[in-house]
Amino acid sequence: MDVPCVRVPREEGETTRRELADADLIADEFEITVAEGWLYIPVTDPGAVPGHLEVVSYEVPERETLTTPADVLGEELSYERLGDVVLLDEDADERALELAEAILESDLPVEAVLNKASKIKGETRVRDWEVLAGDGTETVHREYGCEFLLDLAEVYFSPRLATERHRVAEQVEADERAFDMFAGVGPFVIPFANRGAECVGVDVNERAIAYLEENARRNGVTDRITAICDDVRAVAPDYEGWADRIVMNLPHSADAFLESAVTVAGDDCVLHYYDIQHEDDPYGPGERAIREAAGSAYEVSVETRRTVRSYAPHELNVCLDVRLER
Ligand code: SAM
């Protein structure tokens, strides 16, 4: 069957396979195939493949040895994977247990199956999880060559934003100064520091900051990351005029923190502002709020208006990349 594949000369195969595996992009249900000196590596999301690699459509065989949860269950099911944990969003208890059993019986490398037990809540944006199988909510997630240890019961984390985070990280240059106002376990600042940036990550959740520090160690970037556990509004004055780049990933309420962002912004600073808005005007509210906060001190130019994903019916999760020049 024809599937999207990365095509590389055979001798570059292992390096490329590792790069794609680190980004969790290899479609395990198909065989990696060699033909006429080329290696064809099936991928799950051709849009997320790094720009230097070629994506083609190619006929590769399905893996016969891998039993999927759908094979066990006899029907399709939807789930997310985060490291060796499988995440379900199932209201009915019996159905959730049935799915968990099918997942454990399958060939997926799984240590635990969790079901969403609440919405994302409060200031720390953590949700409750019901552990259906396995014994924990901590896992190691790999994303574009970086490794993140995190506990879903203690911190916010969404694997769905991997492509978006990579898009932003690719803009980062060595020696720039980056400030993440809502850093979580470090999925922005760690790849930024990997590219040579000096980073500050702030979060009000002390467990997130503990994981951020551990993840800085795991990824060998402790010397380029300062992790601060506090309300970012209290931290901002200490970094007045400091940042070349600011990340604000606190959709729904980022506008309330724009005054702090303007405090931290240097003379020429790019702001990555995440928002959730109605599809009729997804960028307008954010853009107006940023212009108002910047006032006459900065010239404001919107460099990118981007829909990250659909959030709910008629609601979009968007990102504005905005340059502030004093
Ligand atoms: N940037 C991370 C990511 O992409 O995984 C985390 C984003 S999460 C949506 C927002 C984070 O902001 C949470 O970890 C929460 O604890 C933190 N937060 C909320 N209010 C804050 C505040 N006033 N100051 C600092 N951090 C805050």
PDB file of N, CA and C in Angstrom, residues 35-118:
ATOM      1  N   ALA A  35      15.134  -0.296  -1.853  1.00  0.00           N
ATOM      2  CA  ALA A  35      14.957  -0.565  -3.284  1.00  0.00           C
ATOM      3  C   ALA A  35      15.899   0.329  -4.078  1.00  0.00           C
ATOM      4  N   GLU A  36      16.675  -0.273  -4.949  1.00  0.00           N
ATOM      5  CA  GLU A  36      17.576   0.418  -5.873  1.00  0.00           C
ATOM      6  C   GLU A  36      18.444   1.472  -5.181  1.00  0.00           C
ATOM      7  N   GLY A  37      19.024   1.080  -4.068  1.00  0.00           N
ATOM      8  CA  GLY A  37      19.969   1.981  -3.385  1.00  0.00           C
ATOM      9  C   GLY A  37      19.309   3.000  -2.470  1.00  0.00           C
ATOM     10  N   TRP A  38      17.977   3.014  -2.427  1.00  0.00           N
ATOM     11  CA  TRP A  38      17.269   3.961  -1.545  1.00  0.00           C
ATOM     12  C   TRP A  38      16.645   3.215  -0.371  1.00  0.00           C
ATOM     13  N   LEU A  39      16.549   3.938   0.760  1.00  0.00           N
ATOM     14  CA  LEU A  39      15.805   3.405   1.903  1.00  0.00           C
ATOM     15  C   LEU A  39      14.506   4.202   2.013  1.00  0.00           C
ATOM     16  N   TYR A  40      13.394   3.509   2.149  1.00  0.00           N
ATOM     17  CA  TYR A  40      12.089   4.161   2.306  1.00  0.00           C
ATOM     18  C   TYR A  40      11.624   3.935   3.737  1.00  0.00           C
ATOM     19  N   ILE A  41      11.508   5.060   4.499  1.00  0.00           N
ATOM     20  CA  ILE A  41      11.113   4.947   5.912  1.00  0.00           C
ATOM     21  C   ILE A  41       9.697   5.504   6.055  1.00  0.00           C
ATOM     22  N   PRO A  42       8.706   4.641   6.340  1.00  0.00           N
ATOM     23  CA  PRO A  42       7.316   5.120   6.459  1.00  0.00           C
ATOM     24  C   PRO A  42       7.167   6.084   7.633  1.00  0.00           C
ATOM     25  N   VAL A  43       6.431   7.168   7.426  1.00  0.00           N
ATOM     26  CA  VAL A  43       6.291   8.165   8.500  1.00  0.00           C
ATOM     27  C   VAL A  43       4.814   8.401   8.828  1.00  0.00           C
ATOM     28  N   THR A  44       4.571   8.791  10.089  1.00  0.00           N
ATOM     29  CA  THR A  44       3.190   8.997  10.554  1.00  0.00           C
ATOM     30  C   THR A  44       2.644  10.352  10.132  1.00  0.00           C
ATOM     31  N   ASP A  45       3.523  11.385  10.074  1.00  0.00           N
ATOM     32  CA  ASP A  45       3.037  12.751   9.815  1.00  0.00           C
ATOM     33  C   ASP A  45       4.011  13.437   8.863  1.00  0.00           C
ATOM     34  N   PRO A  46       3.743  13.355   7.537  1.00  0.00           N
ATOM     35  CA  PRO A  46       4.708  13.904   6.573  1.00  0.00           C
ATOM     36  C   PRO A  46       4.947  15.401   6.785  1.00  0.00           C
ATOM     37  N   GLY A  47       3.936  16.116   7.321  1.00  0.00           N
ATOM     38  CA  GLY A  47       4.069  17.552   7.553  1.00  0.00           C
ATOM     39  C   GLY A  47       5.099  17.871   8.638  1.00  0.00           C
ATOM     40  N   ALA A  48       5.366  16.908   9.506  1.00  0.00           N
ATOM     41  CA  ALA A  48       6.289  17.163  10.623  1.00  0.00           C
ATOM     42  C   ALA A  48       7.721  16.741  10.299  1.00  0.00           C
ATOM     43  N   VAL A  49       7.928  16.181   9.099  1.00  0.00           N
ATOM     44  CA  VAL A  49       9.273  15.718   8.741  1.00  0.00           C
ATOM     45  C   VAL A  49      10.171  16.930   8.510  1.00  0.00           C
ATOM     46  N   PRO A  50      11.368  16.956   9.118  1.00  0.00           N
ATOM     47  CA  PRO A  50      12.262  18.104   8.933  1.00  0.00           C
ATOM     48  C   PRO A  50      12.491  18.413   7.449  1.00  0.00           C
ATOM     49  N   GLY A  51      12.587  19.710   7.143  1.00  0.00           N
ATOM     50  CA  GLY A  51      12.620  20.192   5.762  1.00  0.00           C
ATOM     51  C   GLY A  51      13.748  19.623   4.907  1.00  0.00           C
ATOM     52  N   HIS A  52      14.866  19.197   5.527  1.00  0.00           N
ATOM     53  CA  HIS A  52      15.984  18.729   4.702  1.00  0.00           C
ATOM     54  C   HIS A  52      15.769  17.298   4.186  1.00  0.00           C
ATOM     55  N   LEU A  53      14.676  16.634   4.619  1.00  0.00           N
ATOM     56  CA  LEU A  53      14.435  15.260   4.164  1.00  0.00           C
ATOM     57  C   LEU A  53      13.348  15.229   3.087  1.00  0.00           C
ATOM     58  N   GLU A  54      13.496  14.288   2.152  1.00  0.00           N
ATOM     59  CA  GLU A  54      12.539  14.182   1.048  1.00  0.00           C
ATOM     60  C   GLU A  54      11.415  13.206   1.434  1.00  0.00           C
ATOM     61  N   VAL A  55      10.165  13.634   1.229  1.00  0.00           N
ATOM     62  CA  VAL A  55       9.036  12.730   1.496  1.00  0.00           C
ATOM     63  C   VAL A  55       8.410  12.344   0.156  1.00  0.00           C
ATOM     64  N   VAL A  56       8.238  11.030  -0.053  1.00  0.00           N
ATOM     65  CA  VAL A  56       7.600  10.532  -1.278  1.00  0.00           C
ATOM     66  C   VAL A  56       6.496   9.548  -0.872  1.00  0.00           C
ATOM     67  N   SER A  57       5.624   9.272  -1.854  1.00  0.00           N
ATOM     68  CA  SER A  57       4.635   8.239  -1.591  1.00  0.00           C
ATOM     69  C   SER A  57       5.188   6.938  -2.174  1.00  0.00           C
ATOM     70  N   TYR A  58       5.205   5.871  -1.394  1.00  0.00           N
ATOM     71  CA  TYR A  58       5.856   4.640  -1.869  1.00  0.00           C
ATOM     72  C   TYR A  58       5.112   3.426  -1.326  1.00  0.00           C
ATOM     73  N   GLU A  59       5.127   2.373  -2.130  1.00  0.00           N
ATOM     74  CA  GLU A  59       4.419   1.164  -1.693  1.00  0.00           C
ATOM     75  C   GLU A  59       5.322   0.329  -0.790  1.00  0.00           C
ATOM     76  N   VAL A  60       4.951   0.255   0.492  1.00  0.00           N
ATOM     77  CA  VAL A  60       5.719  -0.564   1.436  1.00  0.00           C
ATOM     78  C   VAL A  60       4.772  -1.588   2.061  1.00  0.00           C
ATOM     79  N   PRO A  61       5.283  -2.763   2.398  1.00  0.00           N
ATOM     80  CA  PRO A  61       4.390  -3.781   2.987  1.00  0.00           C
ATOM     81  C   PRO A  61       4.008  -3.454   4.422  1.00  0.00           C
ATOM     82  N   GLU A  62       2.821  -3.884   4.810  1.00  0.00           N
ATOM     83  CA  GLU A  62       2.434  -3.763   6.222  1.00  0.00           C
ATOM     84  C   GLU A  62       3.218  -4.788   7.021  1.00  0.00           C
ATOM     85  N   ARG A  63       3.521  -4.441   8.262  1.00  0.00           N
ATOM     86  CA  ARG A  63       4.223  -5.395   9.133  1.00  0.00           C
ATOM     87  C   ARG A  63       3.259  -6.461   9.578  1.00  0.00           C
ATOM     88  N   GLU A  64       3.601  -7.679   9.285  1.00  0.00           N
ATOM     89  CA  GLU A  64       2.661  -8.744   9.643  1.00  0.00           C
ATOM     90  C   GLU A  64       2.777  -9.145  11.101  1.00  0.00           C
ATOM     91  N   THR A  65       3.951  -8.882  11.669  1.00  0.00           N
ATOM     92  CA  THR A  65       4.194  -9.393  13.021  1.00  0.00           C
ATOM     93  C   THR A  65       3.542  -8.539  14.107  1.00  0.00           C
ATOM     94  N   LEU A  66       3.199  -7.285  13.763  1.00  0.00           N
ATOM     95  CA  LEU A  66       2.739  -6.365  14.805  1.00  0.00           C
ATOM     96  C   LEU A  66       1.222  -6.448  14.976  1.00  0.00           C
ATOM     97  N   THR A  67       0.771  -6.863  16.134  1.00  0.00           N
ATOM     98  CA  THR A  67      -0.668  -6.897  16.405  1.00  0.00           C
ATOM     99  C   THR A  67      -1.062  -5.572  17.049  1.00  0.00           C
ATOM    100  N   THR A  68      -1.950  -4.842  16.395  1.00  0.00           N
ATOM    101  CA  THR A  68      -2.351  -3.533  16.922  1.00  0.00           C
ATOM    102  C   THR A  68      -3.524  -3.712  17.886  1.00  0.00           C
ATOM    103  N   PRO A  69      -3.798  -2.689  18.723  1.00  0.00           N
ATOM    104  CA  PRO A  69      -4.990  -2.767  19.576  1.00  0.00           C
ATOM    105  C   PRO A  69      -6.260  -2.971  18.752  1.00  0.00           C
ATOM    106  N   ALA A  70      -6.316  -2.382  17.559  1.00  0.00           N
ATOM    107  CA  ALA A  70      -7.508  -2.543  16.708  1.00  0.00           C
ATOM    108  C   ALA A  70      -7.653  -3.998  16.262  1.00  0.00           C
ATOM    109  N   ASP A  71      -6.506  -4.680  16.008  1.00  0.00           N
ATOM    110  CA  ASP A  71      -6.572  -6.108  15.640  1.00  0.00           C
ATOM    111  C   ASP A  71      -7.196  -6.909  16.782  1.00  0.00           C
ATOM    112  N   VAL A  72      -6.769  -6.600  18.006  1.00  0.00           N
ATOM    113  CA  VAL A  72      -7.270  -7.355  19.172  1.00  0.00           C
ATOM    114  C   VAL A  72      -8.750  -7.073  19.370  1.00  0.00           C
ATOM    115  N   LEU A  73      -9.119  -5.797  19.223  1.00  0.00           N
ATOM    116  CA  LEU A  73     -10.481  -5.372  19.537  1.00  0.00           C
ATOM    117  C   LEU A  73     -11.466  -5.692  18.412  1.00  0.00           C
ATOM    118  N   GLY A  74     -10.929  -5.780  17.177  1.00  0.00           N
ATOM    119  CA  GLY A  74     -11.787  -6.015  16.017  1.00  0.00           C
ATOM    120  C   GLY A  74     -12.457  -4.757  15.521  1.00  0.00           C
ATOM    121  N   GLU A  75     -12.008  -3.602  15.970  1.00  0.00           N
ATOM    122  CA  GLU A  75     -12.534  -2.322  15.485  1.00  0.00           C
ATOM    123  C   GLU A  75     -11.520  -1.218  15.782  1.00  0.00           C
ATOM    124  N   GLU A  76     -11.659  -0.092  15.067  1.00  0.00           N
ATOM    125  CA  GLU A  76     -10.725   1.008  15.302  1.00  0.00           C
ATOM    126  C   GLU A  76     -10.980   1.639  16.671  1.00  0.00           C
ATOM    127  N   LEU A  77      -9.938   2.160  17.282  1.00  0.00           N
ATOM    128  CA  LEU A  77     -10.110   2.898  18.539  1.00  0.00           C
ATOM    129  C   LEU A  77      -9.156   4.081  18.508  1.00  0.00           C
ATOM    130  N   SER A  78      -9.474   5.130  19.272  1.00  0.00           N
ATOM    131  CA  SER A  78      -8.553   6.263  19.255  1.00  0.00           C
ATOM    132  C   SER A  78      -7.869   6.392  20.607  1.00  0.00           C
ATOM    133  N   TYR A  79      -6.580   6.667  20.528  1.00  0.00           N
ATOM    134  CA  TYR A  79      -5.775   6.828  21.736  1.00  0.00           C
ATOM    135  C   TYR A  79      -4.563   7.660  21.359  1.00  0.00           C
ATOM    136  N   GLU A  80      -3.911   8.208  22.395  1.00  0.00           N
ATOM    137  CA  GLU A  80      -2.664   8.927  22.187  1.00  0.00           C
ATOM    138  C   GLU A  80      -1.570   8.165  22.890  1.00  0.00           C
ATOM    139  N   ARG A  81      -0.330   8.326  22.398  1.00  0.00           N
ATOM    140  CA  ARG A  81       0.798   7.693  23.089  1.00  0.00           C
ATOM    141  C   ARG A  81       1.760   8.751  23.577  1.00  0.00           C
ATOM    142  N   LEU A  82       2.221   8.571  24.800  1.00  0.00           N
ATOM    143  CA  LEU A  82       3.215   9.475  25.367  1.00  0.00           C
ATOM    144  C   LEU A  82       4.269   8.583  26.004  1.00  0.00           C
ATOM    145  N   GLY A  83       5.422   8.466  25.358  1.00  0.00           N
ATOM    146  CA  GLY A  83       6.421   7.508  25.826  1.00  0.00           C
ATOM    147  C   GLY A  83       5.805   6.118  25.851  1.00  0.00           C
ATOM    148  N   ASP A  84       5.934   5.425  26.991  1.00  0.00           N
ATOM    149  CA  ASP A  84       5.377   4.068  27.077  1.00  0.00           C
ATOM    150  C   ASP A  84       3.994   4.049  27.737  1.00  0.00           C
ATOM    151  N   VAL A  85       3.343   5.204  27.746  1.00  0.00           N
ATOM    152  CA  VAL A  85       1.998   5.303  28.327  1.00  0.00           C
ATOM    153  C   VAL A  85       0.990   5.552  27.204  1.00  0.00           C
ATOM    154  N   VAL A  86      -0.163   4.902  27.305  1.00  0.00           N
ATOM    155  CA  VAL A  86      -1.245   5.147  26.349  1.00  0.00           C
ATOM    156  C   VAL A  86      -2.342   5.943  27.050  1.00  0.00           C
ATOM    157  N   LEU A  87      -2.831   6.970  26.378  1.00  0.00           N
ATOM    158  CA  LEU A  87      -3.831   7.862  26.961  1.00  0.00           C
ATOM    159  C   LEU A  87      -5.171   7.678  26.259  1.00  0.00           C
ATOM    160  N   LEU A  88      -6.202   7.452  27.061  1.00  0.00           N
ATOM    161  CA  LEU A  88      -7.555   7.296  26.514  1.00  0.00           C
ATOM    162  C   LEU A  88      -8.422   8.457  26.961  1.00  0.00           C
ATOM    163  N   ASP A  89      -9.482   8.701  26.200  1.00  0.00           N
ATOM    164  CA  ASP A  89     -10.462   9.717  26.576  1.00  0.00           C
ATOM    165  C   ASP A  89     -11.830   9.059  26.446  1.00  0.00           C
ATOM    166  N   GLU A  90     -12.164   8.256  27.442  1.00  0.00           N
ATOM    167  CA  GLU A  90     -13.352   7.399  27.359  1.00  0.00           C
ATOM    168  C   GLU A  90     -14.229   7.614  28.598  1.00  0.00           C
ATOM    169  N   ASP A  91     -15.500   7.990  28.374  1.00  0.00           N
ATOM    170  CA  ASP A  91     -16.386   8.287  29.505  1.00  0.00           C
ATOM    171  C   ASP A  91     -16.864   7.021  30.229  1.00  0.00           C
ATOM    172  N   ALA A  92     -17.181   5.981  29.440  1.00  0.00           N
ATOM    173  CA  ALA A  92     -17.777   4.779  30.046  1.00  0.00           C
ATOM    174  C   ALA A  92     -16.690   3.878  30.634  1.00  0.00           C
ATOM    175  N   ASP A  93     -16.824   3.556  31.934  1.00  0.00           N
ATOM    176  CA  ASP A  93     -15.783   2.798  32.640  1.00  0.00           C
ATOM    177  C   ASP A  93     -15.503   1.434  32.006  1.00  0.00           C
ATOM    178  N   GLU A  94     -16.582   0.710  31.674  1.00  0.00           N
ATOM    179  CA  GLU A  94     -16.394  -0.647  31.136  1.00  0.00           C
ATOM    180  C   GLU A  94     -15.676  -0.622  29.804  1.00  0.00           C
ATOM    181  N   ARG A  95     -16.092   0.338  28.978  1.00  0.00           N
ATOM    182  CA  ARG A  95     -15.468   0.473  27.656  1.00  0.00           C
ATOM    183  C   ARG A  95     -13.976   0.825  27.819  1.00  0.00           C
ATOM    184  N   ALA A  96     -13.688   1.700  28.779  1.00  0.00           N
ATOM    185  CA  ALA A  96     -12.288   2.097  29.005  1.00  0.00           C
ATOM    186  C   ALA A  96     -11.450   0.867  29.374  1.00  0.00           C
ATOM    187  N   LEU A  97     -12.002   0.008  30.230  1.00  0.00           N
ATOM    188  CA  LEU A  97     -11.258  -1.197  30.638  1.00  0.00           C
ATOM    189  C   LEU A  97     -11.069  -2.157  29.465  1.00  0.00           C
ATOM    190  N   GLU A  98     -12.114  -2.257  28.624  1.00  0.00           N
ATOM    191  CA  GLU A  98     -12.027  -3.131  27.450  1.00  0.00           C
ATOM    192  C   GLU A  98     -10.900  -2.640  26.519  1.00  0.00           C
ATOM    193  N   LEU A  99     -10.844  -1.301  26.318  1.00  0.00           N
ATOM    194  CA  LEU A  99      -9.801  -0.749  25.451  1.00  0.00           C
ATOM    195  C   LEU A  99      -8.419  -0.984  26.059  1.00  0.00           C
ATOM    196  N   ALA A 100      -8.325  -0.790  27.382  1.00  0.00           N
ATOM    197  CA  ALA A 100      -7.026  -0.978  28.043  1.00  0.00           C
ATOM    198  C   ALA A 100      -6.546  -2.416  27.871  1.00  0.00           C
ATOM    199  N   GLU A 101      -7.456  -3.367  27.992  1.00  0.00           N
ATOM    200  CA  GLU A 101      -7.067  -4.774  27.828  1.00  0.00           C
ATOM    201  C   GLU A 101      -6.566  -5.049  26.420  1.00  0.00           C
ATOM    202  N   ALA A 102      -7.278  -4.484  25.427  1.00  0.00           N
ATOM    203  CA  ALA A 102      -6.864  -4.691  24.030  1.00  0.00           C
ATOM    204  C   ALA A 102      -5.486  -4.079  23.784  1.00  0.00           C
ATOM    205  N   ILE A 103      -5.236  -2.936  24.398  1.00  0.00           N
ATOM    206  CA  ILE A 103      -3.938  -2.258  24.227  1.00  0.00           C
ATOM    207  C   ILE A 103      -2.823  -3.099  24.837  1.00  0.00           C
ATOM    208  N   LEU A 104      -3.085  -3.646  26.029  1.00  0.00           N
ATOM    209  CA  LEU A 104      -2.055  -4.462  26.691  1.00  0.00           C
ATOM    210  C   LEU A 104      -1.790  -5.765  25.938  1.00  0.00           C
ATOM    211  N   GLU A 105      -2.840  -6.302  25.324  1.00  0.00           N
ATOM    212  CA  GLU A 105      -2.687  -7.562  24.568  1.00  0.00           C
ATOM    213  C   GLU A 105      -1.967  -7.351  23.246  1.00  0.00           C
ATOM    214  N   SER A 106      -1.985  -6.124  22.756  1.00  0.00           N
ATOM    215  CA  SER A 106      -1.378  -5.834  21.454  1.00  0.00           C
ATOM    216  C   SER A 106       0.149  -5.819  21.581  1.00  0.00           C
ATOM    217  N   ASP A 107       0.822  -5.563  20.449  1.00  0.00           N
ATOM    218  CA  ASP A 107       2.292  -5.517  20.471  1.00  0.00           C
ATOM    219  C   ASP A 107       2.834  -4.124  20.763  1.00  0.00           C
ATOM    220  N   LEU A 108       1.971  -3.172  21.129  1.00  0.00           N
ATOM    221  CA  LEU A 108       2.488  -1.842  21.478  1.00  0.00           C
ATOM    222  C   LEU A 108       3.374  -1.960  22.721  1.00  0.00           C
ATOM    223  N   PRO A 109       4.507  -1.255  22.738  1.00  0.00           N
ATOM    224  CA  PRO A 109       5.350  -1.286  23.934  1.00  0.00           C
ATOM    225  C   PRO A 109       4.758  -0.375  25.005  1.00  0.00           C
ATOM    226  N   VAL A 110       3.925  -0.938  25.889  1.00  0.00           N
ATOM    227  CA  VAL A 110       3.138  -0.128  26.820  1.00  0.00           C
ATOM    228  C   VAL A 110       3.403  -0.536  28.268  1.00  0.00           C
ATOM    229  N   GLU A 111       3.621   0.456  29.124  1.00  0.00           N
ATOM    230  CA  GLU A 111       3.792   0.184  30.554  1.00  0.00           C
ATOM    231  C   GLU A 111       2.551   0.555  31.356  1.00  0.00           C
ATOM    232  N   ALA A 112       1.756   1.508  30.822  1.00  0.00           N
ATOM    233  CA  ALA A 112       0.559   1.934  31.568  1.00  0.00           C
ATOM    234  C   ALA A 112      -0.490   2.467  30.594  1.00  0.00           C
ATOM    235  N   VAL A 113      -1.747   2.315  31.002  1.00  0.00           N
ATOM    236  CA  VAL A 113      -2.857   2.884  30.234  1.00  0.00           C
ATOM    237  C   VAL A 113      -3.635   3.795  31.177  1.00  0.00           C
ATOM    238  N   LEU A 114      -3.814   5.044  30.756  1.00  0.00           N
ATOM    239  CA  LEU A 114      -4.494   6.037  31.594  1.00  0.00           C
ATOM    240  C   LEU A 114      -5.728   6.557  30.872  1.00  0.00           C
ATOM    241  N   ASN A 115      -6.744   6.879  31.652  1.00  0.00           N
ATOM    242  CA  ASN A 115      -7.951   7.468  31.069  1.00  0.00           C
ATOM    243  C   ASN A 115      -8.152   8.866  31.665  1.00  0.00           C
ATOM    244  N   LYS A 116      -8.533   9.817  30.808  1.00  0.00           N
ATOM    245  CA  LYS A 116      -8.770  11.175  31.305  1.00  0.00           C
ATOM    246  C   LYS A 116      -9.892  11.144  32.337  1.00  0.00           C
ATOM    247  N   ALA A 117      -9.636  11.738  33.503  1.00  0.00           N
ATOM    248  CA  ALA A 117     -10.638  11.695  34.575  1.00  0.00           C
ATOM    249  C   ALA A 117     -11.138  13.093  34.937  1.00  0.00           C
ATOM    250  N   SER A 118     -10.612  14.102  34.275  1.00  0.00           N
ATOM    251  CA  SER A 118     -11.126  15.466  34.499  1.00  0.00           C
ATOM    252  C   SER A 118     -10.683  16.329  33.328  1.00  0.00           C
TER     253      SER A 118
END
